[in-house]
PDB file of N, CA and C and ligand atoms in Angstrom:
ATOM      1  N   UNK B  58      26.638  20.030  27.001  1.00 59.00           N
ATOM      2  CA  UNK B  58      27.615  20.267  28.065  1.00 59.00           C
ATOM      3  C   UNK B  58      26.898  20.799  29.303  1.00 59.00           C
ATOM      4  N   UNK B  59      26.717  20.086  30.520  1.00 79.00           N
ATOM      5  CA  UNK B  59      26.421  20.721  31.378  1.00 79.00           C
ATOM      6  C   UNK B  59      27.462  20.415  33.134  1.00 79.00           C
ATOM      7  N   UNK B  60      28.730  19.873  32.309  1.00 90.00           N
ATOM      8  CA  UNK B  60      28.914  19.827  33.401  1.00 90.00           C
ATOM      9  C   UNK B  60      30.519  21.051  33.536  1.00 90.00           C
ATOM     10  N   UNK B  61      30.728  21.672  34.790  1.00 94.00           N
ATOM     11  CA  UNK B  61      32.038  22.325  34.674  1.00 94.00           C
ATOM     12  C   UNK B  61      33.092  21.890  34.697  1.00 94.00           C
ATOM     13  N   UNK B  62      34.030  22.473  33.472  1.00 95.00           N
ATOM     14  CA  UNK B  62      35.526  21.836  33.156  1.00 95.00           C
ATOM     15  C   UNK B  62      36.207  22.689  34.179  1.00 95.00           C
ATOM     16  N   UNK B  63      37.098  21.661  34.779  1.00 97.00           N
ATOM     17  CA  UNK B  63      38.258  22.648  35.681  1.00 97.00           C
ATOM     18  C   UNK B  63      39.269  23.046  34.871  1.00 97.00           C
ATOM     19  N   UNK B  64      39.140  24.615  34.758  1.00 97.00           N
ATOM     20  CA  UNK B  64      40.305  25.006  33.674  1.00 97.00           C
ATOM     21  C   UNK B  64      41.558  25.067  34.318  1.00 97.00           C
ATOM     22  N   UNK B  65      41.780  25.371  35.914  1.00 97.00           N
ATOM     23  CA  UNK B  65      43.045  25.217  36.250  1.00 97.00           C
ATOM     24  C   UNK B  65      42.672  24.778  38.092  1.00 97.00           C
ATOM     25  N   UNK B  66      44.529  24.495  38.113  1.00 97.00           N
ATOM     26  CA  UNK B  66      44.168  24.090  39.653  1.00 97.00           C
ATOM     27  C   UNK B  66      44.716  25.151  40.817  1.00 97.00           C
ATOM     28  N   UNK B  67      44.792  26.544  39.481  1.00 97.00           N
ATOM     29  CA  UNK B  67      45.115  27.900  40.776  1.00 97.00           C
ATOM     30  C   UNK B  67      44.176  28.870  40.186  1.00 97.00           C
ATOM     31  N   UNK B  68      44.284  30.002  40.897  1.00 98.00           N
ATOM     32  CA  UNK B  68      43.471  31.086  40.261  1.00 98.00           C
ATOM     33  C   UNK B  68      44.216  31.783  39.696  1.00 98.00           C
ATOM     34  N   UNK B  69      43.430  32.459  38.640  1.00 98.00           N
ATOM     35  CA  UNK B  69      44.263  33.300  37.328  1.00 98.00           C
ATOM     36  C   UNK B  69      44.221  34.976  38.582  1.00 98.00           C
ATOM     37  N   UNK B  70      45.706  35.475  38.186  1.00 98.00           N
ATOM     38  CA  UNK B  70      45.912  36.642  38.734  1.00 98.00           C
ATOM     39  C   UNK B  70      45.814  37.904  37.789  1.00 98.00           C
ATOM     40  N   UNK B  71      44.363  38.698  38.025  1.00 98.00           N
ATOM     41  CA  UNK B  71      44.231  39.593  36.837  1.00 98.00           C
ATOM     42  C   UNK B  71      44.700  41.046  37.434  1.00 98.00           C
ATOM     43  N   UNK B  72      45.071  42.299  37.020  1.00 98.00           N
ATOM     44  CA  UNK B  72      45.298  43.318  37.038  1.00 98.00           C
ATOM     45  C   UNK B  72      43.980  43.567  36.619  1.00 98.00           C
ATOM     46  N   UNK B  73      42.604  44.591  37.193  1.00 98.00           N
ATOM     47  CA  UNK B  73      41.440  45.064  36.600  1.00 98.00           C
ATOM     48  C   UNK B  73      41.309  46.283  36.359  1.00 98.00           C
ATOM     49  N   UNK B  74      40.648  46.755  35.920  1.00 98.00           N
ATOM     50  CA  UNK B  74      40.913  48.610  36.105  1.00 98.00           C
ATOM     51  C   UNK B  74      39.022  49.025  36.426  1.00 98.00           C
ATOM     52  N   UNK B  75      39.626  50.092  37.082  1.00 98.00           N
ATOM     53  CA  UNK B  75      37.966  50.511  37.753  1.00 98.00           C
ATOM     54  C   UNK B  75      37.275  50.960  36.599  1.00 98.00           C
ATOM     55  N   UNK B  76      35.917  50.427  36.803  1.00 98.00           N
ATOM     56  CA  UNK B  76      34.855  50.783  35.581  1.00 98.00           C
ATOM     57  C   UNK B  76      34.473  49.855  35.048  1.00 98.00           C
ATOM     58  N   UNK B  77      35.385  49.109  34.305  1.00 98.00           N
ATOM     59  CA  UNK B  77      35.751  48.155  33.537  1.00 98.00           C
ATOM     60  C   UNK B  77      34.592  47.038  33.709  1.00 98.00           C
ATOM     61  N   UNK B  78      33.971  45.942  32.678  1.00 98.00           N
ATOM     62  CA  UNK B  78      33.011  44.931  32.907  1.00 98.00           C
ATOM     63  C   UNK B  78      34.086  43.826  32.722  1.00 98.00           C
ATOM     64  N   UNK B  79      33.856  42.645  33.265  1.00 98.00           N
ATOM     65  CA  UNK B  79      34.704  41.743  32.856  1.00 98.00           C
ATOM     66  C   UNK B  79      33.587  40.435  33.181  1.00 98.00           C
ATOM     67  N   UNK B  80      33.647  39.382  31.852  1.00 98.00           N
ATOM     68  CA  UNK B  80      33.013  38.434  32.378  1.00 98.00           C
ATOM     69  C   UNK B  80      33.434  36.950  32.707  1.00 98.00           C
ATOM     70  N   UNK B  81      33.246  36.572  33.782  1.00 98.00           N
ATOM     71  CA  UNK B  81      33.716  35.051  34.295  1.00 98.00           C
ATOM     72  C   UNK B  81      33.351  34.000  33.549  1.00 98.00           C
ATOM     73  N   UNK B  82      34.088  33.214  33.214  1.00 98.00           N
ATOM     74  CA  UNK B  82      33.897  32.119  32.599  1.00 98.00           C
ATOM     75  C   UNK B  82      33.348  31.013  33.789  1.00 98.00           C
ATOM     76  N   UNK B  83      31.861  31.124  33.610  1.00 97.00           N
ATOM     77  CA  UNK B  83      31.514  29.657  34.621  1.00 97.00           C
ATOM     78  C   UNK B  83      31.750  28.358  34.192  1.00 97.00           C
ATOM     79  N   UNK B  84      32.223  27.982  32.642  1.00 97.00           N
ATOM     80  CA  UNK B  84      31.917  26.852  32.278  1.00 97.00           C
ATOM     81  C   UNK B  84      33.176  25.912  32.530  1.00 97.00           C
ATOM     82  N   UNK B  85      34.224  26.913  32.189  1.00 98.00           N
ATOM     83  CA  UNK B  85      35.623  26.578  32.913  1.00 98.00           C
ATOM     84  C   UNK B  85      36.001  25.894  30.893  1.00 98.00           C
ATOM     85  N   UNK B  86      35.216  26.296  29.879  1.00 97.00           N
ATOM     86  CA  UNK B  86      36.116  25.959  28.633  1.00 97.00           C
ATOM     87  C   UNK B  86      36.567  26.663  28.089  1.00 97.00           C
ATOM     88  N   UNK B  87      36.368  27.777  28.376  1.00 98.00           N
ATOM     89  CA  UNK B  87      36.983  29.562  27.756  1.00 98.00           C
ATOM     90  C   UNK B  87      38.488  28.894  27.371  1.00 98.00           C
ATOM     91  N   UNK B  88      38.560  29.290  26.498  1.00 98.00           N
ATOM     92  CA  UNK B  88      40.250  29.601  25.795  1.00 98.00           C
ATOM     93  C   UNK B  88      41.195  31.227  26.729  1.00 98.00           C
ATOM     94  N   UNK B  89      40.072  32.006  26.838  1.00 98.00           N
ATOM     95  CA  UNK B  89      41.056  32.983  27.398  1.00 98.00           C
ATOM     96  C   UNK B  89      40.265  33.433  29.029  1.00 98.00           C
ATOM     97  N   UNK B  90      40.804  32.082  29.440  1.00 98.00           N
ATOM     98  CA  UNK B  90      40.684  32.351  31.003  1.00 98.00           C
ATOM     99  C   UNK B  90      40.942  33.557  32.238  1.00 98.00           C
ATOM    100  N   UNK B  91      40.625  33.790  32.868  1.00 98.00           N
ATOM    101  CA  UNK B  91      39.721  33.529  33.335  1.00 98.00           C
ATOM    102  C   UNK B  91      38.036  33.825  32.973  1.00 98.00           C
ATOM    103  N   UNK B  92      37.549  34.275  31.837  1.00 98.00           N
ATOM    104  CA  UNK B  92      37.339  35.023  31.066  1.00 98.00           C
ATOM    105  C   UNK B  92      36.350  34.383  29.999  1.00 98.00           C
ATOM    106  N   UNK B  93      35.352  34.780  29.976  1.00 98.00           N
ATOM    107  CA  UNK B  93      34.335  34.046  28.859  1.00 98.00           C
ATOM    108  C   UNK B  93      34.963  34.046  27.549  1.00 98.00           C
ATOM    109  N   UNK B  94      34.786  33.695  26.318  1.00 98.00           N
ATOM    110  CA  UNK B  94      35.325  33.824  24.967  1.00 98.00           C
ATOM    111  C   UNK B  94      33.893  32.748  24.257  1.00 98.00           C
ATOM    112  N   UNK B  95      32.954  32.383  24.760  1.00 98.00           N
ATOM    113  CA  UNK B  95      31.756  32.179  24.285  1.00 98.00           C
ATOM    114  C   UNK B  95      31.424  31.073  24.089  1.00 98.00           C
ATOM    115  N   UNK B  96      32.772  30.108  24.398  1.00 97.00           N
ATOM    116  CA  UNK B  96      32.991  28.801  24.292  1.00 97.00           C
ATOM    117  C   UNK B  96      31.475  27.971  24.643  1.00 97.00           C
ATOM    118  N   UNK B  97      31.198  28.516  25.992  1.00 97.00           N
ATOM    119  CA  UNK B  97      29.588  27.977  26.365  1.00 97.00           C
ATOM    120  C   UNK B  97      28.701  27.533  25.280  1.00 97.00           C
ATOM    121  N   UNK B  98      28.826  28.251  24.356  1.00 96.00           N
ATOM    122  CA  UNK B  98      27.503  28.615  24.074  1.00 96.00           C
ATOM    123  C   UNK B  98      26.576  26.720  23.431  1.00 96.00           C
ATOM    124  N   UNK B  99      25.558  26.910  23.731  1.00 94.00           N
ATOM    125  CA  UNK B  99      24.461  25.765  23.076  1.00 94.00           C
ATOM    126  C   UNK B  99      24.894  24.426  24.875  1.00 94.00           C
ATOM    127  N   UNK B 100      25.515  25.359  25.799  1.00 94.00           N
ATOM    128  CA  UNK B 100      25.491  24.735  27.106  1.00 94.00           C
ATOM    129  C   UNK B 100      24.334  24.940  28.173  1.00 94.00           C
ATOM    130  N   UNK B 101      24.431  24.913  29.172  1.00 94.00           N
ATOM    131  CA  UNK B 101      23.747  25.564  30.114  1.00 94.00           C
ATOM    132  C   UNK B 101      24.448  26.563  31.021  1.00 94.00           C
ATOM    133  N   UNK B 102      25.814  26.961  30.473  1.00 96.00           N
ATOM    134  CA  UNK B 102      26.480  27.950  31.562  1.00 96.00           C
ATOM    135  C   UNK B 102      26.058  29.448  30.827  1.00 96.00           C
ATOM    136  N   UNK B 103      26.550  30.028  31.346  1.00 97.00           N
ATOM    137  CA  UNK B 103      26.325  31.995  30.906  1.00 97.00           C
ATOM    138  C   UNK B 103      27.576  32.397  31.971  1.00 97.00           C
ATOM    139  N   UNK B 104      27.991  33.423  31.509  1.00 98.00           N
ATOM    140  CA  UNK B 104      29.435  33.957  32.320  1.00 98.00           C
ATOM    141  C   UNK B 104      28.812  34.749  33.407  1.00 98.00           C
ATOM    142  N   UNK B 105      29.395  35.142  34.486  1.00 98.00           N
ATOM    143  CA  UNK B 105      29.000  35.896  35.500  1.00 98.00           C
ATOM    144  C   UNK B 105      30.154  37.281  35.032  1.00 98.00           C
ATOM    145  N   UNK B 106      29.102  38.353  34.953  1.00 98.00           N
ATOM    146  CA  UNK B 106      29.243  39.445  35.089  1.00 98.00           C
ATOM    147  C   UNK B 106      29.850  40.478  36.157  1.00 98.00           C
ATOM    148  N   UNK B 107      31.628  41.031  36.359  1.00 96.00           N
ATOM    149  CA  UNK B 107      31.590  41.918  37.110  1.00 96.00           C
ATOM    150  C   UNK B 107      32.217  43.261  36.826  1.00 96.00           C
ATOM    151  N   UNK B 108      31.845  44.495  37.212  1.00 98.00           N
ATOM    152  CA  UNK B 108      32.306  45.524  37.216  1.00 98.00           C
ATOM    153  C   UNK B 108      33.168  45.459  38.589  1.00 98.00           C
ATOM    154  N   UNK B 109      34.419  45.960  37.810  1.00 98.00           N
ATOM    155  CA  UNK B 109      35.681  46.401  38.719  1.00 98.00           C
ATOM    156  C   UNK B 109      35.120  47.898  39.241  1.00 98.00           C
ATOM    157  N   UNK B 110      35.561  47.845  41.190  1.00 97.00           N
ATOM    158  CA  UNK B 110      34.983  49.072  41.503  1.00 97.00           C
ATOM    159  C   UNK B 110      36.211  49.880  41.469  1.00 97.00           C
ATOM    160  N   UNK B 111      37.274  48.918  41.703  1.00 98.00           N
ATOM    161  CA  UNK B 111      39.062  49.909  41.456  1.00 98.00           C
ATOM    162  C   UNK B 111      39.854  48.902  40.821  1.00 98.00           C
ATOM    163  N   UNK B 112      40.626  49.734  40.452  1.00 98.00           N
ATOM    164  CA  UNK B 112      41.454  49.487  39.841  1.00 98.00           C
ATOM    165  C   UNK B 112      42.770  48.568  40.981  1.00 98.00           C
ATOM    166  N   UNK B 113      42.726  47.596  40.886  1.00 98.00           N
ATOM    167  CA  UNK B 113      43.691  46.667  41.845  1.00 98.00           C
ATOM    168  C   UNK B 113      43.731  44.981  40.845  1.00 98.00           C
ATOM    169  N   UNK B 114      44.311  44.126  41.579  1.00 98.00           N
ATOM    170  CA  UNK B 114      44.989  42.977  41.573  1.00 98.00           C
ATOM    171  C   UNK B 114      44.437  41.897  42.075  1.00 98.00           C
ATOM    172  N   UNK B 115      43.477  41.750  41.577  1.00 98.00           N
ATOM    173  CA  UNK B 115      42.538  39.971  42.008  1.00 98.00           C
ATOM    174  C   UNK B 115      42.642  38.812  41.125  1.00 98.00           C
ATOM    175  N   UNK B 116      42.262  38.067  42.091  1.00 98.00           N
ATOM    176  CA  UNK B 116      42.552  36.501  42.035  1.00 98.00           C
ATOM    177  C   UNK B 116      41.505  35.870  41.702  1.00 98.00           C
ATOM    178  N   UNK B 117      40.985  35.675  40.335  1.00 98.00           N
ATOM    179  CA  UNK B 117      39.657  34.705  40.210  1.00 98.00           C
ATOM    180  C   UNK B 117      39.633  33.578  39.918  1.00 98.00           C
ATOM    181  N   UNK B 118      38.827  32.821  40.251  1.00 98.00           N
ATOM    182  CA  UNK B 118      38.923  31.321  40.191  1.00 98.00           C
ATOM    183  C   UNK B 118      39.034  30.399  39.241  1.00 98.00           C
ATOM    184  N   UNK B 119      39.817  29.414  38.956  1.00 98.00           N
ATOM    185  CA  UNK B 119      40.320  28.961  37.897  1.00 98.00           C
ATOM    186  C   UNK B 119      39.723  27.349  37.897  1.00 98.00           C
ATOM    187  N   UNK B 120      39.378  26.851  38.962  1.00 98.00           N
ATOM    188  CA  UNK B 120      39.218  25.457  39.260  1.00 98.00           C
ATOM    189  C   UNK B 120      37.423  25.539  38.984  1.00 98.00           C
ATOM    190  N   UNK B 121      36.971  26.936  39.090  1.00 97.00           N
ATOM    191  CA  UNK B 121      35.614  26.916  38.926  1.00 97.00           C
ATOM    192  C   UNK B 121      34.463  26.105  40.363  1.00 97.00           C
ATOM    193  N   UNK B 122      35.101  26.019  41.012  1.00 97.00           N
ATOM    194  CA  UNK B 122      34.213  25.230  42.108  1.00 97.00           C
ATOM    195  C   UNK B 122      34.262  26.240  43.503  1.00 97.00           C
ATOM    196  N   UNK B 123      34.244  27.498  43.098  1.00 98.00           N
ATOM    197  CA  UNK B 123      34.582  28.749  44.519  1.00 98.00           C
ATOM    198  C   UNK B 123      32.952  28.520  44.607  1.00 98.00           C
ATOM    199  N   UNK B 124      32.786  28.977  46.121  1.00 98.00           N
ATOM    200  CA  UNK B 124      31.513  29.462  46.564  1.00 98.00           C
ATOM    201  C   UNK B 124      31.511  30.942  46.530  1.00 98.00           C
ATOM    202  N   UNK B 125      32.355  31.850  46.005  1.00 98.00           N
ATOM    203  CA  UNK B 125      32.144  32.807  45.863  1.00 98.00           C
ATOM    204  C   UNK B 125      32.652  33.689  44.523  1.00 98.00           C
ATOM    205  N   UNK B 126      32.114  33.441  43.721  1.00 98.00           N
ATOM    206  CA  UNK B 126      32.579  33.843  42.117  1.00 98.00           C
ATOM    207  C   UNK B 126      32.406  35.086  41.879  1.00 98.00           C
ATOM    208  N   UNK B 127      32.652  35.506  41.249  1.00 98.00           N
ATOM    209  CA  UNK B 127      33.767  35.160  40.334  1.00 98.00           C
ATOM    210  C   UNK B 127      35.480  34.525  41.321  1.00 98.00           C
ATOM    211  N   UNK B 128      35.389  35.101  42.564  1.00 98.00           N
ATOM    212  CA  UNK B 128      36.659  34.798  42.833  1.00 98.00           C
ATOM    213  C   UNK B 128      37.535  33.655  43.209  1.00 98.00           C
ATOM    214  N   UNK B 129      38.252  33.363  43.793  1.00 98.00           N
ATOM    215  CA  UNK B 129      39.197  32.444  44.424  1.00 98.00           C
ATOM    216  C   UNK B 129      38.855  32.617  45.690  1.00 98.00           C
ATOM    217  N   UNK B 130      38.179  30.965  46.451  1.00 98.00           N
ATOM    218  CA  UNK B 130      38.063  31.222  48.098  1.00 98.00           C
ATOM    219  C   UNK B 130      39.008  30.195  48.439  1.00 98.00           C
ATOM    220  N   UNK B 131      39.865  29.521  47.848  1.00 98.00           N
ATOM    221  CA  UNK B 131      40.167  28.674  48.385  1.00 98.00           C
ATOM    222  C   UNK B 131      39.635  27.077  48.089  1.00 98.00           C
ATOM    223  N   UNK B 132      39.144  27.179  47.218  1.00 97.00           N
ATOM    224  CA  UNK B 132      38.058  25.981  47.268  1.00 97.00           C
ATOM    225  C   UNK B 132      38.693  24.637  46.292  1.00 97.00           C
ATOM    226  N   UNK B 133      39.880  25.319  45.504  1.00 97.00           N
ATOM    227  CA  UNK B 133      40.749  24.536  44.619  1.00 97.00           C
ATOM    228  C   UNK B 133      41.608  23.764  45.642  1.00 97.00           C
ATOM    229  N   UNK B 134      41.700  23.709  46.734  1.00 95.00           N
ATOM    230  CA  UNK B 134      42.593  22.992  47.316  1.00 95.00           C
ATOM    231  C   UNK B 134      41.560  21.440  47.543  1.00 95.00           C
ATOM    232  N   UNK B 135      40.383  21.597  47.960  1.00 85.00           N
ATOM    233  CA  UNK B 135      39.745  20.521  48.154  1.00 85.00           C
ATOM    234  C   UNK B 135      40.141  19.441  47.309  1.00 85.00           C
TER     235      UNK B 135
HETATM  236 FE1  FES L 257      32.695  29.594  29.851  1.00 50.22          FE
HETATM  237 FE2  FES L 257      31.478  31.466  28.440  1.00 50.22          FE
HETATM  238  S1  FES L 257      33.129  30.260  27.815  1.00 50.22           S
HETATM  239  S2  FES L 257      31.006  30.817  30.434  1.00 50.22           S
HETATM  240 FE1  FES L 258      38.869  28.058  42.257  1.00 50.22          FE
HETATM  241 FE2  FES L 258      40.686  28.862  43.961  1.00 50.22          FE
HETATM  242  S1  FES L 258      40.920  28.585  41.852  1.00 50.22           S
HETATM  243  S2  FES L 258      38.644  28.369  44.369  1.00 50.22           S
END
């Protein structure tokens, strides 16, 4: 597998809490989106890693084709 599955055509809306690690699913086959679950593995993807700095309400990318990941830029509309 090396190519990315578009898991959706919006971004998943997460509640995060500060501290917290959370990792992005780059491969876009995760079962629990937005969200690695290891599905990758024996691919060439690896999840991108982020620590929440607060606790708030973001939008990460679901279509997998953002130029700025983990999040949602807009790039699912293309
Ligand atoms: Fe997609 Fe891990 S399942 S990066
Ligand atoms: Fe991927 Fe918006 S869902 S850029």
């Amino acid at each position: 597998m090396t190519q990315v599955h578009r898991a959706s055509d919006l971004p998943f809306v997460v509640d995060v809490v500060a501290g917290q690690s959370y990792f992005w699913c780059r491969c876009g086959r995760s079962n629990k989106q937005p969200f690695c679950d290891g599905s990758h593995k024996g691919s060439d993807f690896s999840p991108l890693a982020f620590v929440a700095k607060k606790s708030e309400k973001l939008f990460f990318c679901g279509c997998k084709a953002t130029l700025k990941p983990p999040f949602c830029d807009g790039s699912h509309n293309r």
